[in-house]
Amino acid sequence: MTQKTVLNATHRELGARMVDFGGWDMPIAYGSQIEEHHAVRQAAGMFDVSHMTVVDLTGEATRPFLRHLLANNIDKLAKPGKALYSCMLNERGGVIDDLIAYFLREDFFRLVVNASTRDKDLTWIERQATAFGVAVRERPEFAMIAVQGPTARDTVLGLLPEDSRAKVAKLGKFVAAEVEGPNGIPLFVARTGYTGEEGFEIIVPDTRAVELWQALAAAGVAPAGLGARDTLRLEAGMNLYGQDMDEDVTPWEANLGWTISLDEGRDFIGRAALEAQKNAGVPRTMVGLVLDEKGVLRHGQKVLSAAGEGEILSGSFSPTLNRAVAFARIPVGDPGDVRVDIRGREVPVRIVKYPFVRDGKPQDGIVI
């Protein structure tokens, strides 16, 4: 049965085109997907991400539990409010999910996990938590709105009462705070995002989510759908679970080696498999591709290189670059001249270092 967020009726009133996304009825666009993309790159846009799953972990052994559960080291979080991006792995080193963990108190951490992986994530987390005596509580009573773009931060600050504004204004990147919003709405405001732009991801009680959405709209923030969210995160070089990685792909193979902490004495789930793969030589690598001629790069297309065949993972037209870009997984080795099979035609592409776009502008070497 398709699920709906508390903002579903609001999206429909705005004329959004709705699609099934991981079992949720979600807006793909409200009008022009490209205009929504540019609104986020040039000003501010907002996304309903209430389908994401909030999981609160409590208990004296919560930190030791997360040291065991996550490939990144939760001990990097020493101050309340700090956040950590990490993969959660199976014993083979494959990615069960990628998530954000927030340190709130020594006995209280919050996870935000992907909507499409909710059931397996909760099952896995609860199973692993038993031995540590950690309580696992899903928080379905929360909605979440992401506000992103170069003017997003100032716009949100302008809606907050003075005390809250001062507190949120001081937040560094990947830090969150609990504050009071407009009309006393309780908010959990995190300086995080999935677009490569400045902004916040805001957790709000679902009973007040429509009110917050309307306040943001009145302040000039443009509604944006999942279509723009996908092209924005691709330009920003951010992975999508299920497309760029899954349980048969290790973080080494998903260009997420920077999220692995092989710190001494910490035996996290999947560590032995990661170390074995690293020592043997990681067989596949994830690269960025740019198509300079007309055409579209799409998931599943075959990539031909001197090192062997690979495939497109995420691929799309980039509105900021006005050309197609993609992530691809190819064998390790000298790739030589790389081509993509587009409907039986071998089209030349360039391997580039991503992100493709940063601070709204193409990275060096992306556009020639």
Short mmCIF file of C-alpha atoms in Angstrom, two decimals:
data_model
loop_
_atom_site.label_atom_id
_atom_site.label_comp_id
_atom_site.label_asym_id
_atom_site.label_seq_id
_atom_site.Cartn_x
_atom_site.Cartn_y
_atom_site.Cartn_z
CA MET A 1 0.00 0.00 0.00
CA THR A 2 1.41 3.39 -1.02
CA GLN A 3 2.24 5.64 1.92
CA LYS A 4 1.70 9.39 2.06
CA THR A 5 3.53 12.11 3.96
CA VAL A 6 1.56 14.67 5.96
CA LEU A 7 2.30 17.18 3.15
CA ASN A 8 0.69 15.02 0.45
CA ALA A 9 -2.48 17.13 0.15
CA THR A 10 -0.35 20.30 0.04
CA HIS A 11 1.65 18.94 -2.90
CA ARG A 12 -1.52 18.08 -4.77
CA GLU A 13 -3.00 21.52 -4.13
CA LEU A 14 0.14 22.97 -5.72
CA GLY A 15 -0.43 20.83 -8.81
CA ALA A 16 2.54 18.53 -8.26
CA ARG A 17 3.06 15.53 -10.51
CA MET A 18 3.13 12.60 -8.09
CA VAL A 19 5.02 9.32 -8.50
CA ASP A 20 5.64 6.18 -6.48
CA PHE A 21 9.04 6.47 -4.80
CA GLY A 22 9.98 3.47 -2.67
CA GLY A 23 6.36 2.90 -1.76
CA TRP A 24 5.66 6.58 -1.05
CA ASP A 25 3.44 8.92 -3.08
CA MET A 26 5.88 11.78 -3.67
CA PRO A 27 6.10 14.92 -5.87
CA ILE A 28 8.50 14.56 -8.80
CA ALA A 29 7.94 18.20 -9.87
CA TYR A 30 5.43 21.02 -9.41
CA GLY A 31 5.99 22.43 -12.90
CA SER A 32 9.36 22.64 -14.59
CA GLN A 33 11.92 20.33 -13.00
CA ILE A 34 14.74 22.40 -14.52
CA GLU A 35 13.33 25.63 -13.07
CA GLU A 36 13.15 23.98 -9.65
CA HIS A 37 16.77 22.86 -10.03
CA HIS A 38 17.89 26.40 -10.89
CA ALA A 39 15.85 27.85 -7.99
CA VAL A 40 17.93 25.78 -5.56
CA ARG A 41 21.23 26.64 -7.26
CA GLN A 42 20.41 30.37 -7.46
CA ALA A 43 18.14 31.15 -4.47
CA ALA A 44 16.27 28.66 -2.26
CA GLY A 45 14.06 25.62 -2.71
CA MET A 46 12.39 23.21 -0.29
CA PHE A 47 11.80 19.48 -0.45
CA ASP A 48 9.43 17.25 1.46
CA VAL A 49 11.70 14.48 2.76
CA SER A 50 9.29 13.23 5.39
CA HIS A 51 9.57 9.74 3.91
CA MET A 52 13.04 9.53 5.47
CA THR A 53 13.10 7.47 8.68
CA VAL A 54 14.12 8.98 12.02
CA VAL A 55 15.39 6.42 14.56
CA ASP A 56 16.31 7.36 18.13
CA LEU A 57 18.77 5.19 20.06
CA THR A 58 18.96 5.39 23.85
CA GLY A 59 20.87 3.59 26.59
CA GLU A 60 24.18 3.74 28.42
CA ALA A 61 25.93 1.65 25.74
CA THR A 62 24.65 3.61 22.73
CA ARG A 63 28.09 4.95 21.78
CA PRO A 64 29.79 1.50 21.99
CA PHE A 65 26.89 0.12 19.94
CA LEU A 66 27.43 2.70 17.18
CA ARG A 67 31.19 2.08 17.25
CA HIS A 68 30.28 -1.52 16.34
CA LEU A 69 27.46 -0.74 13.89
CA LEU A 70 29.01 1.96 11.68
CA ALA A 71 32.07 1.99 9.42
CA ASN A 72 32.82 5.59 10.33
CA ASN A 73 33.87 6.23 13.93
CA ILE A 74 31.13 7.72 16.11
CA ASP A 75 33.86 8.87 18.52
CA LYS A 76 34.45 11.75 16.12
CA LEU A 77 31.31 13.24 17.71
CA ALA A 78 32.33 14.83 21.01
CA LYS A 79 29.94 17.79 21.26
CA PRO A 80 26.11 17.52 21.42
CA GLY A 81 24.52 18.33 18.06
CA LYS A 82 27.43 17.11 15.94
CA ALA A 83 26.57 14.80 13.02
CA LEU A 84 28.42 12.05 11.17
CA TYR A 85 27.83 10.55 7.72
CA SER A 86 28.51 6.82 7.60
CA CYS A 87 27.75 3.55 5.88
CA MET A 88 26.18 0.67 7.79
CA LEU A 89 27.66 -2.56 6.44
CA ASN A 90 26.92 -6.27 6.36
CA GLU A 91 29.57 -8.85 7.26
CA ARG A 92 30.71 -8.94 3.60
CA GLY A 93 31.44 -5.22 3.66
CA GLY A 94 28.42 -4.43 1.46
CA VAL A 95 26.41 -1.29 2.15
CA ILE A 96 23.10 -1.95 3.93
CA ASP A 97 22.46 1.80 3.95
CA ASP A 98 24.16 5.18 4.22
CA LEU A 99 22.89 7.42 7.00
CA ILE A 100 23.51 10.40 9.26
CA ALA A 101 24.03 9.93 13.01
CA TYR A 102 23.54 12.81 15.48
CA PHE A 103 25.05 12.92 18.98
CA LEU A 104 22.51 14.47 21.36
CA ARG A 105 23.53 13.04 24.74
CA GLU A 106 25.92 10.29 25.77
CA ASP A 107 22.89 8.00 26.12
CA PHE A 108 20.94 9.42 23.16
CA PHE A 109 21.86 9.40 19.46
CA ARG A 110 19.58 9.97 16.47
CA LEU A 111 19.85 8.30 13.06
CA VAL A 112 18.23 9.42 9.81
CA VAL A 113 18.07 6.57 7.30
CA ASN A 114 16.74 6.17 3.77
CA ALA A 115 13.04 5.59 3.14
CA SER A 116 13.54 2.72 0.70
CA THR A 117 15.61 0.77 3.24
CA ARG A 118 13.44 1.42 6.31
CA ASP A 119 12.30 -2.14 7.01
CA LYS A 120 15.66 -3.85 6.58
CA ASP A 121 17.46 -1.06 8.43
CA LEU A 122 15.20 -1.31 11.47
CA THR A 123 15.45 -5.11 11.51
CA TRP A 124 19.25 -4.97 11.28
CA ILE A 125 19.66 -2.20 13.88
CA GLU A 126 17.30 -3.87 16.36
CA ARG A 127 19.06 -7.21 15.96
CA GLN A 128 22.50 -5.69 16.58
CA ALA A 129 21.27 -3.47 19.44
CA THR A 130 20.04 -6.37 21.60
CA ALA A 131 23.49 -7.36 22.85
CA PHE A 132 24.18 -3.75 23.91
CA GLY A 133 20.86 -3.17 25.70
CA VAL A 134 20.14 -0.19 23.44
CA ALA A 135 16.51 0.86 22.90
CA VAL A 136 15.58 1.47 19.24
CA ARG A 137 12.62 3.78 18.63
CA GLU A 138 11.33 4.82 15.23
CA ARG A 139 9.79 8.33 15.21
CA PRO A 140 6.99 8.28 12.59
CA GLU A 141 5.41 11.33 14.24
CA PHE A 142 8.13 13.51 12.70
CA ALA A 143 8.10 15.10 9.26
CA MET A 144 11.17 16.57 7.56
CA ILE A 145 11.63 19.51 5.22
CA ALA A 146 14.95 20.30 3.50
CA VAL A 147 15.57 23.97 2.65
CA GLN A 148 18.52 24.37 0.26
CA GLY A 149 20.20 27.10 -1.78
CA PRO A 150 22.47 30.14 -1.42
CA THR A 151 19.70 32.18 0.27
CA ALA A 152 18.21 29.26 2.25
CA ARG A 153 20.10 29.88 5.46
CA ASP A 154 19.20 33.57 5.73
CA THR A 155 15.58 32.85 4.82
CA VAL A 156 15.18 30.24 7.55
CA LEU A 157 16.95 32.48 10.10
CA GLY A 158 14.50 35.25 9.23
CA LEU A 159 11.58 33.07 10.32
CA LEU A 160 13.01 32.20 13.74
CA PRO A 161 12.50 34.00 17.05
CA GLU A 162 15.53 35.94 18.26
CA ASP A 163 16.89 33.31 20.67
CA SER A 164 16.51 30.52 18.14
CA ARG A 165 17.99 32.66 15.37
CA ALA A 166 21.16 33.27 17.37
CA LYS A 167 21.52 29.56 18.13
CA VAL A 168 20.95 28.38 14.53
CA ALA A 169 23.16 31.12 13.06
CA LYS A 170 26.11 29.66 15.00
CA LEU A 171 25.65 26.12 13.68
CA GLY A 172 28.63 24.77 11.78
CA LYS A 173 28.20 22.33 8.91
CA PHE A 174 26.99 18.91 10.04
CA VAL A 175 25.71 20.28 13.36
CA ALA A 176 22.11 20.36 14.64
CA ALA A 177 20.15 22.09 17.38
CA GLU A 178 16.69 21.86 18.92
CA VAL A 179 15.02 25.26 18.77
CA GLU A 180 11.66 26.99 18.68
CA GLY A 181 10.45 27.97 15.23
CA PRO A 182 7.77 30.40 14.02
CA ASN A 183 4.65 30.37 16.22
CA GLY A 184 6.42 28.16 18.74
CA ILE A 185 6.89 25.17 16.42
CA PRO A 186 9.48 22.80 17.96
CA LEU A 187 12.24 22.18 15.40
CA PHE A 188 15.35 20.02 15.08
CA VAL A 189 17.44 22.06 12.65
CA ALA A 190 20.49 20.41 11.04
CA ARG A 191 22.97 22.18 8.77
CA THR A 192 23.06 19.30 6.35
CA GLY A 193 21.70 18.63 2.86
CA TYR A 194 21.73 16.59 -0.32
CA THR A 195 22.20 19.28 -2.97
CA GLY A 196 25.71 20.66 -2.50
CA GLU A 197 24.20 24.00 -1.47
CA GLU A 198 23.96 25.81 1.85
CA GLY A 199 20.86 25.13 3.93
CA PHE A 200 19.13 23.01 6.53
CA GLU A 201 17.25 19.76 6.98
CA ILE A 202 14.50 20.42 9.51
CA ILE A 203 12.71 17.75 11.55
CA VAL A 204 9.30 18.97 12.69
CA PRO A 205 6.28 17.34 14.38
CA ASP A 206 3.98 16.14 11.60
CA THR A 207 1.12 18.12 13.18
CA ARG A 208 3.02 21.36 12.41
CA ALA A 209 4.68 20.43 9.09
CA VAL A 210 2.08 22.09 6.84
CA GLU A 211 2.36 25.27 8.89
CA LEU A 212 6.15 25.32 8.49
CA TRP A 213 5.91 24.59 4.75
CA GLN A 214 3.49 27.48 4.31
CA ALA A 215 5.71 29.84 6.30
CA LEU A 216 8.67 28.95 4.11
CA ALA A 217 6.59 29.42 0.95
CA ALA A 218 5.42 32.84 2.17
CA ALA A 219 9.09 33.76 2.69
CA GLY A 220 9.78 33.00 -0.98
CA VAL A 221 11.18 29.46 -0.84
CA ALA A 222 10.21 27.55 -3.99
CA PRO A 223 8.77 24.01 -3.68
CA ALA A 224 10.99 21.48 -5.46
CA GLY A 225 10.34 17.83 -6.24
CA LEU A 226 12.36 14.65 -6.28
CA GLY A 227 13.37 15.20 -9.91
CA ALA A 228 15.34 18.35 -9.09
CA ARG A 229 16.66 16.73 -5.91
CA ASP A 230 18.16 13.93 -8.01
CA THR A 231 19.91 16.19 -10.54
CA LEU A 232 21.17 18.45 -7.74
CA ARG A 233 22.69 15.60 -5.72
CA LEU A 234 24.25 14.09 -8.87
CA GLU A 235 25.91 17.40 -9.75
CA ALA A 236 27.11 17.62 -6.14
CA GLY A 237 28.71 14.17 -6.35
CA MET A 238 26.45 12.50 -3.78
CA ASN A 239 25.57 8.81 -3.94
CA LEU A 240 22.04 7.44 -4.13
CA TYR A 241 21.46 4.19 -2.26
CA GLY A 242 20.20 1.37 -4.47
CA GLN A 243 21.62 2.96 -7.60
CA ASP A 244 25.24 3.83 -6.81
CA MET A 245 25.70 1.28 -4.02
CA ASP A 246 23.93 -1.64 -2.37
CA GLU A 247 24.65 -4.72 -0.27
CA ASP A 248 26.96 -6.13 -2.95
CA VAL A 249 29.09 -2.98 -3.19
CA THR A 250 31.69 -1.95 -0.61
CA PRO A 251 32.44 1.69 0.28
CA TRP A 252 35.82 1.30 -1.49
CA GLU A 253 33.91 0.54 -4.72
CA ALA A 254 31.47 3.44 -4.20
CA ASN A 255 34.17 6.10 -3.75
CA LEU A 256 33.25 6.31 -0.06
CA GLY A 257 36.59 5.25 1.34
CA TRP A 258 36.70 8.58 3.19
CA THR A 259 33.84 7.35 5.40
CA ILE A 260 35.76 4.27 6.60
CA SER A 261 37.64 4.62 9.90
CA LEU A 262 40.10 1.76 10.32
CA ASP A 263 41.02 3.00 13.78
CA GLU A 264 42.93 0.60 15.99
CA GLY A 265 40.93 -1.66 18.29
CA ARG A 266 37.45 -1.03 16.83
CA ASP A 267 35.89 -4.16 15.34
CA PHE A 268 32.91 -2.78 13.40
CA ILE A 269 30.65 -4.98 11.30
CA GLY A 270 32.23 -5.57 7.88
CA ARG A 271 35.72 -4.42 8.89
CA ALA A 272 37.44 -7.75 8.17
CA ALA A 273 35.91 -7.87 4.67
CA LEU A 274 36.95 -4.27 3.93
CA GLU A 275 40.51 -4.89 5.05
CA ALA A 276 40.72 -8.10 3.03
CA GLN A 277 39.46 -6.34 -0.11
CA LYS A 278 41.87 -3.45 0.37
CA ASN A 279 44.82 -5.80 0.85
CA ALA A 280 43.89 -7.91 -2.18
CA GLY A 281 43.26 -4.85 -4.34
CA VAL A 282 39.85 -3.27 -4.85
CA PRO A 283 38.64 -4.59 -8.24
CA ARG A 284 36.22 -1.79 -9.21
CA THR A 285 36.19 1.97 -8.94
CA MET A 286 33.52 4.64 -9.27
CA VAL A 287 34.23 7.54 -11.62
CA GLY A 288 32.53 10.64 -12.95
CA LEU A 289 31.69 10.91 -16.65
CA VAL A 290 30.81 13.89 -18.84
CA LEU A 291 29.21 13.61 -22.29
CA ASP A 292 30.20 16.63 -24.35
CA GLU A 293 27.98 15.87 -27.35
CA LYS A 294 24.20 15.61 -27.37
CA GLY A 295 22.74 12.60 -25.63
CA VAL A 296 21.69 11.33 -22.22
CA LEU A 297 23.59 9.07 -19.85
CA ARG A 298 21.26 6.71 -18.01
CA HIS A 299 21.45 4.02 -15.36
CA GLY A 300 22.39 0.59 -16.75
CA GLN A 301 24.13 1.72 -19.93
CA LYS A 302 27.34 -0.21 -20.72
CA VAL A 303 30.65 1.59 -20.26
CA LEU A 304 33.57 0.44 -22.41
CA SER A 305 37.14 1.02 -21.26
CA ALA A 306 40.59 -0.45 -21.83
CA ALA A 307 40.40 -1.95 -18.33
CA GLY A 308 37.15 -3.76 -19.13
CA GLU A 309 33.39 -3.21 -19.16
CA GLY A 310 31.50 -1.24 -16.56
CA GLU A 311 28.10 0.43 -16.30
CA ILE A 312 26.41 3.73 -15.66
CA LEU A 313 25.04 4.01 -12.12
CA SER A 314 23.39 7.43 -11.81
CA GLY A 315 23.13 9.45 -15.01
CA SER A 316 21.14 12.49 -16.09
CA PHE A 317 21.12 15.80 -17.92
CA SER A 318 22.79 18.44 -15.75
CA PRO A 319 20.84 21.73 -15.90
CA THR A 320 23.78 23.68 -14.44
CA LEU A 321 26.30 22.28 -16.96
CA ASN A 322 23.86 21.92 -19.88
CA ARG A 323 25.17 18.44 -20.69
CA ALA A 324 24.84 14.87 -19.48
CA VAL A 325 26.88 13.63 -16.51
CA ALA A 326 27.02 10.31 -14.71
CA PHE A 327 28.63 8.10 -12.13
CA ALA A 328 29.96 4.82 -13.49
CA ARG A 329 31.59 1.75 -11.95
CA ILE A 330 34.44 0.34 -14.04
CA PRO A 331 37.31 -2.10 -13.44
CA VAL A 332 40.44 -0.69 -11.82
CA GLY A 333 43.25 0.02 -14.29
CA ASP A 334 44.13 2.43 -17.09
CA PRO A 335 40.73 3.12 -18.70
CA GLY A 336 42.11 4.58 -21.94
CA ASP A 337 39.49 6.19 -24.19
CA VAL A 338 36.13 5.58 -22.53
CA ARG A 339 32.86 5.12 -24.43
CA VAL A 340 29.26 4.52 -23.46
CA ASP A 341 26.94 2.28 -25.45
CA ILE A 342 23.89 4.43 -26.18
CA ARG A 343 21.38 2.39 -28.18
CA GLY A 344 24.11 0.44 -29.93
CA ARG A 345 26.28 3.46 -30.68
CA GLU A 346 29.62 3.87 -28.86
CA VAL A 347 29.73 7.50 -27.72
CA PRO A 348 32.97 8.98 -26.30
CA VAL A 349 32.87 10.38 -22.76
CA ARG A 350 35.43 12.00 -20.46
CA ILE A 351 36.36 10.75 -17.01
CA VAL A 352 36.39 13.70 -14.60
CA LYS A 353 36.80 14.20 -10.88
CA TYR A 354 33.50 14.98 -9.18
CA PRO A 355 31.62 16.82 -7.69
CA PHE A 356 30.65 18.24 -11.03
CA VAL A 357 29.30 21.45 -9.47
CA ARG A 358 30.32 23.28 -6.29
CA ASP A 359 28.82 26.51 -4.93
CA GLY A 360 26.62 26.68 -8.02
CA LYS A 361 29.56 26.68 -10.46
CA PRO A 362 31.18 23.98 -12.63
CA GLN A 363 34.32 22.47 -11.16
CA ASP A 364 37.58 22.92 -13.06
CA GLY A 365 37.83 20.68 -16.10
CA ILE A 366 34.15 19.72 -16.19
CA VAL A 367 33.20 22.08 -19.01
CA ILE A 368 35.60 22.59 -21.94
#
